mmCIF file of C-alpha atoms and ligand atoms in Angstrom:
data_model
loop_
_atom_site.group_PDB
_atom_site.id
_atom_site.type_symbol
_atom_site.label_atom_id
_atom_site.label_comp_id
_atom_site.label_asym_id
_atom_site.label_seq_id
_atom_site.Cartn_x
_atom_site.Cartn_y
_atom_site.Cartn_z
ATOM 1 C CA MET A 864 10.963 -13.351 4.770
ATOM 2 C CA ILE A 865 9.316 -14.098 8.268
ATOM 3 C CA ASP A 866 11.324 -15.619 10.824
ATOM 4 C CA LYS A 867 8.517 -17.805 12.356
ATOM 5 C CA LYS A 868 11.056 -19.647 14.689
ATOM 6 C CA ARG A 869 12.196 -16.049 16.366
ATOM 7 C CA ILE A 870 8.409 -14.743 16.505
ATOM 8 C CA GLU A 871 7.283 -18.089 18.414
ATOM 9 C CA LYS A 872 10.015 -17.190 20.789
ATOM 10 C CA LEU A 873 8.633 -13.580 21.254
ATOM 11 C CA VAL A 874 5.357 -14.783 21.486
ATOM 12 C CA TYR A 875 5.962 -16.896 24.278
ATOM 13 C CA GLU A 876 7.946 -14.195 25.824
ATOM 14 C CA LEU A 877 5.427 -11.699 25.298
ATOM 15 C CA LEU A 878 2.773 -13.964 27.243
ATOM 16 C CA GLU A 879 4.943 -14.027 30.198
ATOM 17 C CA ALA A 880 5.595 -10.341 29.956
ATOM 18 C CA ILE A 881 1.806 -9.838 30.213
ATOM 19 C CA GLY A 882 1.778 -12.124 33.179
ATOM 20 C CA GLU A 883 0.380 -15.298 31.805
ATOM 21 C CA ASN A 884 1.900 -18.866 31.932
ATOM 22 C CA PRO A 885 2.533 -19.815 28.375
ATOM 23 C CA SER A 886 2.881 -23.136 29.652
ATOM 24 C CA ARG A 887 -0.779 -23.684 30.311
ATOM 25 C CA GLU A 888 -2.688 -26.015 28.392
ATOM 26 C CA GLY A 889 -4.755 -23.183 26.041
ATOM 27 C CA LEU A 890 -1.474 -21.337 25.393
ATOM 28 C CA LYS A 891 0.429 -24.264 24.775
ATOM 29 C CA GLU A 892 0.351 -24.015 20.834
ATOM 30 C CA THR A 893 -0.320 -20.077 20.444
ATOM 31 C CA PRO A 894 3.513 -19.284 19.751
ATOM 32 C CA GLN A 895 3.078 -21.647 16.889
ATOM 33 C CA ARG A 896 -0.298 -20.216 15.774
ATOM 34 C CA VAL A 897 0.816 -16.504 16.061
ATOM 35 C CA ALA A 898 3.638 -17.103 13.800
ATOM 36 C CA LYS A 899 1.766 -18.939 11.301
ATOM 37 C CA MET A 900 -0.947 -16.385 10.837
ATOM 38 C CA TYR A 901 1.866 -13.482 11.200
ATOM 39 C CA GLU A 902 3.200 -15.414 7.775
ATOM 40 C CA GLU A 903 -0.154 -14.502 6.346
ATOM 41 C CA ILE A 904 -1.278 -11.158 7.647
ATOM 42 C CA PHE A 905 1.784 -9.940 6.567
ATOM 43 C CA SER A 906 2.932 -11.213 3.478
ATOM 44 C CA GLY A 907 2.780 -7.946 1.315
ATOM 45 C CA ILE A 908 5.654 -6.527 3.271
ATOM 46 C CA ASN A 909 8.561 -8.308 1.273
ATOM 47 C CA GLU A 910 6.022 -8.330 -1.661
ATOM 48 C CA ASN A 911 6.393 -5.873 -4.469
ATOM 49 C CA PRO A 912 3.441 -5.714 -6.725
ATOM 50 C CA LYS A 913 5.233 -4.967 -9.695
ATOM 51 C CA ASP A 914 6.914 -8.144 -9.945
ATOM 52 C CA TYR A 915 3.470 -10.475 -10.492
ATOM 53 C CA ILE A 916 1.215 -7.263 -12.293
ATOM 54 C CA LYS A 917 0.461 -7.829 -16.104
ATOM 55 C CA VAL A 918 -1.692 -5.989 -17.709
ATOM 56 C CA PHE A 919 -3.370 -7.188 -20.837
ATOM 57 C CA LYS A 920 -4.894 -5.659 -24.118
ATOM 58 C CA GLU A 921 -8.163 -5.133 -24.884
ATOM 59 C CA PRO A 922 -8.411 -3.050 -28.536
ATOM 60 C CA GLY A 923 -12.257 -2.168 -28.152
ATOM 61 C CA GLN A 924 -11.586 -0.445 -24.770
ATOM 62 C CA GLY A 925 -11.790 3.319 -24.824
ATOM 63 C CA ASN A 926 -10.896 5.681 -22.074
ATOM 64 C CA GLU A 927 -14.114 4.481 -19.736
ATOM 65 C CA ILE A 928 -13.554 4.127 -16.142
ATOM 66 C CA VAL A 929 -13.328 0.813 -14.571
ATOM 67 C CA LEU A 930 -14.742 0.613 -11.271
ATOM 68 C CA ILE A 931 -14.229 -2.028 -8.814
ATOM 69 C CA LYS A 932 -16.391 -1.518 -5.995
ATOM 70 C CA ASP A 933 -16.758 -3.209 -2.023
ATOM 71 C CA ILE A 934 -13.114 -4.990 -1.893
ATOM 72 C CA PRO A 935 -13.103 -6.336 1.528
ATOM 73 C CA PHE A 936 -9.202 -5.713 3.100
ATOM 74 C CA TYR A 937 -7.753 -6.446 6.443
ATOM 75 C CA SER A 938 -4.666 -4.529 7.652
ATOM 76 C CA MET A 939 -2.346 -4.187 10.796
ATOM 77 C CA CYS A 940 -2.140 -0.382 12.079
ATOM 78 C CA GLU A 941 1.154 0.010 12.999
ATOM 79 C CA HIS A 942 1.139 2.773 15.515
ATOM 80 C CA HIS A 943 -0.555 -0.381 17.868
ATOM 81 C CA LEU A 944 -0.419 -3.729 16.115
ATOM 82 C CA LEU A 945 -4.218 -3.777 15.941
ATOM 83 C CA PRO A 946 -6.288 -4.652 12.652
ATOM 84 C CA PHE A 947 -8.416 -1.992 10.676
ATOM 85 C CA PHE A 948 -10.286 -3.489 7.673
ATOM 86 C CA GLY A 949 -12.962 -2.399 5.804
ATOM 87 C CA HIS A 950 -13.544 -2.008 1.900
ATOM 88 C CA MET A 951 -12.227 -0.009 -0.760
ATOM 89 C CA ASN A 952 -13.090 1.258 -4.065
ATOM 90 C CA VAL A 953 -10.554 1.409 -6.892
ATOM 91 C CA ALA A 954 -11.335 3.096 -10.197
ATOM 92 C CA TYR A 955 -8.856 3.889 -12.832
ATOM 93 C CA ILE A 956 -9.071 5.118 -15.997
ATOM 94 C CA PRO A 957 -7.104 2.345 -18.705
ATOM 95 C CA LYS A 958 -4.384 4.028 -20.967
ATOM 96 C CA GLY A 959 -4.406 2.525 -24.921
ATOM 97 C CA GLY A 960 -6.880 -0.123 -24.500
ATOM 98 C CA GLU A 961 -4.334 -2.223 -21.035
ATOM 99 C CA LEU A 962 -6.697 -3.541 -18.749
ATOM 100 C CA ILE A 963 -5.370 -4.975 -15.039
ATOM 101 C CA GLY A 964 -7.401 -8.123 -14.414
ATOM 102 C CA LEU A 965 -9.700 -7.275 -12.008
ATOM 103 C CA SER A 966 -7.801 -10.691 -9.655
ATOM 104 C CA LYS A 967 -4.699 -8.421 -10.285
ATOM 105 C CA ILE A 968 -6.739 -5.525 -8.712
ATOM 106 C CA ILE A 969 -7.345 -7.727 -5.677
ATOM 107 C CA ARG A 970 -3.375 -8.740 -5.282
ATOM 108 C CA ILE A 971 -2.283 -5.177 -5.424
ATOM 109 C CA VAL A 972 -4.870 -4.492 -2.329
ATOM 110 C CA ASN A 973 -3.809 -7.362 -0.822
ATOM 111 C CA CYS A 974 0.079 -6.560 -1.393
ATOM 112 C CA PHE A 975 -0.310 -2.928 0.627
ATOM 113 C CA SER A 976 -2.708 -4.018 2.960
ATOM 114 C CA LYS A 977 -1.088 -7.445 4.585
ATOM 115 C CA ARG A 978 1.619 -5.545 6.052
ATOM 116 C CA LEU A 979 2.027 -2.633 9.009
ATOM 117 C CA GLN A 980 0.130 0.326 7.829
ATOM 118 C CA VAL A 981 -1.469 3.570 8.533
ATOM 119 C CA GLN A 982 -5.012 4.136 6.602
ATOM 120 C CA GLU A 983 -3.770 7.078 4.598
ATOM 121 C CA ARG A 984 -0.497 5.819 3.556
ATOM 122 C CA MET A 985 -1.920 3.065 2.245
ATOM 123 C CA THR A 986 -4.733 4.776 0.296
ATOM 124 C CA LYS A 987 -1.770 6.549 -1.283
ATOM 125 C CA GLU A 988 0.354 3.596 -2.019
ATOM 126 C CA ILE A 989 -2.197 1.877 -3.731
ATOM 127 C CA ALA A 990 -3.287 5.316 -6.416
ATOM 128 C CA ASP A 991 0.481 5.575 -6.284
ATOM 129 C CA PHE A 992 0.837 1.863 -8.190
ATOM 130 C CA LEU A 993 -1.964 2.026 -10.325
ATOM 131 C CA PHE A 994 -1.049 5.243 -11.626
ATOM 132 C CA LEU A 995 2.721 5.376 -12.112
ATOM 133 C CA GLY A 996 3.593 1.689 -11.681
ATOM 134 C CA LEU A 997 0.755 0.610 -13.747
ATOM 135 C CA GLY A 998 0.611 3.907 -16.402
ATOM 136 C CA THR A 999 -2.902 4.714 -16.011
ATOM 137 C CA LEU A 1000 -4.363 7.730 -17.087
ATOM 138 C CA GLY A 1001 -6.219 8.013 -14.002
ATOM 139 C CA VAL A 1002 -6.720 6.507 -10.712
ATOM 140 C CA ALA A 1003 -9.278 7.270 -7.675
ATOM 141 C CA VAL A 1004 -9.052 5.157 -4.290
ATOM 142 C CA PHE A 1005 -12.013 5.282 -1.500
ATOM 143 C CA ILE A 1006 -11.182 3.183 1.739
ATOM 144 C CA GLU A 1007 -13.549 3.090 4.550
ATOM 145 C CA ALA A 1008 -12.056 1.426 7.737
ATOM 146 C CA GLU A 1009 -12.981 0.527 11.054
ATOM 147 C CA HIS A 1010 -9.713 0.548 13.169
ATOM 148 C CA LEU A 1011 -9.455 -1.457 16.346
ATOM 149 C CA CYS A 1012 -7.634 0.614 18.111
ATOM 150 C CA MET A 1013 -9.959 3.527 18.113
ATOM 151 C CA THR A 1014 -12.957 1.210 19.394
ATOM 152 C CA MET A 1015 -11.517 -1.073 21.437
ATOM 153 C CA ARG A 1016 -9.129 0.995 23.590
ATOM 154 C CA GLY A 1017 -8.403 4.440 24.269
ATOM 155 C CA VAL A 1018 -11.577 7.010 23.254
ATOM 156 C CA LYS A 1019 -13.628 3.573 22.114
ATOM 157 C CA SER A 1020 -15.245 5.528 19.896
ATOM 158 C CA VAL A 1021 -17.582 2.460 18.261
ATOM 159 C CA GLY A 1022 -18.664 2.150 15.230
ATOM 160 C CA ASN A 1023 -16.595 4.892 14.039
ATOM 161 C CA LYS A 1024 -15.216 5.157 10.441
ATOM 162 C CA THR A 1025 -12.237 6.168 9.322
ATOM 163 C CA LYS A 1026 -12.359 7.494 5.377
ATOM 164 C CA THR A 1027 -9.378 8.547 3.103
ATOM 165 C CA TYR A 1028 -9.287 8.806 -0.514
ATOM 166 C CA ALA A 1029 -6.646 9.752 -3.591
ATOM 167 C CA LEU A 1030 -7.232 10.896 -6.817
ATOM 168 C CA LYS A 1031 -4.751 11.228 -9.411
ATOM 169 C CA GLY A 1032 -4.541 12.319 -13.118
ATOM 170 C CA LEU A 1033 -8.130 12.804 -14.947
ATOM 171 C CA LEU A 1034 -9.867 11.603 -12.190
ATOM 172 C CA SER A 1035 -8.238 14.194 -10.299
ATOM 173 C CA SER A 1036 -8.323 17.108 -12.976
ATOM 174 C CA ASP A 1037 -10.758 16.480 -15.221
ATOM 175 C CA PRO A 1038 -14.240 17.400 -14.427
ATOM 176 C CA GLN A 1039 -16.465 15.410 -16.642
ATOM 177 C CA LYS A 1040 -14.272 12.306 -15.606
ATOM 178 C CA LYS A 1041 -14.852 13.630 -11.859
ATOM 179 C CA GLU A 1042 -19.127 13.582 -12.275
ATOM 180 C CA GLU A 1043 -18.727 9.983 -14.527
ATOM 181 C CA LEU A 1044 -16.865 8.393 -11.352
ATOM 182 C CA TYR A 1045 -18.823 9.968 -8.936
ATOM 183 C CA SER A 1046 -22.260 8.794 -10.414
ATOM 184 C CA LEU A 1047 -20.636 5.559 -10.815
ATOM 185 C CA LEU A 1048 -20.236 5.242 -6.662
HETATM 186 ZN ZN1 ZN B 1101 -3.966 2.321 16.015
#
């Protein structure tokens, strides 16, 4: 669990350390606000998606690809504690007609993004969870994101997007399924 009281104390100190006055009007409630916000944006840290994801059987379902496009996400870069955010496309091939609810896909995305992350690792973690954790026949995850640590500091490459992807199972090994996936995208 997130220790909100401790975060409040540390944010107060952080404000002092950067040369601010934590007691001035505008900053008075900032430590509490940040602690509350961290609870929300880091809610995935202590979550295991396995605990709440269930698949449901749809007898008519064959091994057609299910693609969920343009899922928005927000995450935090673990190197700079700054946001990176964008969209991802998630595709999977159900096994034996077992579908994952669409809202569950969003929950999986949130679970892995609301943590301190690296885009490459997050891509792989989501793909691995959908493939190994939920036993699907194939998975593809494509992520396109803007990193504030690249655009507001350092090299300041504004508008720069980082793309990552991970392919698993049939969506990696079966040329026909791969072709289907790319025509859907
Ligand atoms: Zn960074």
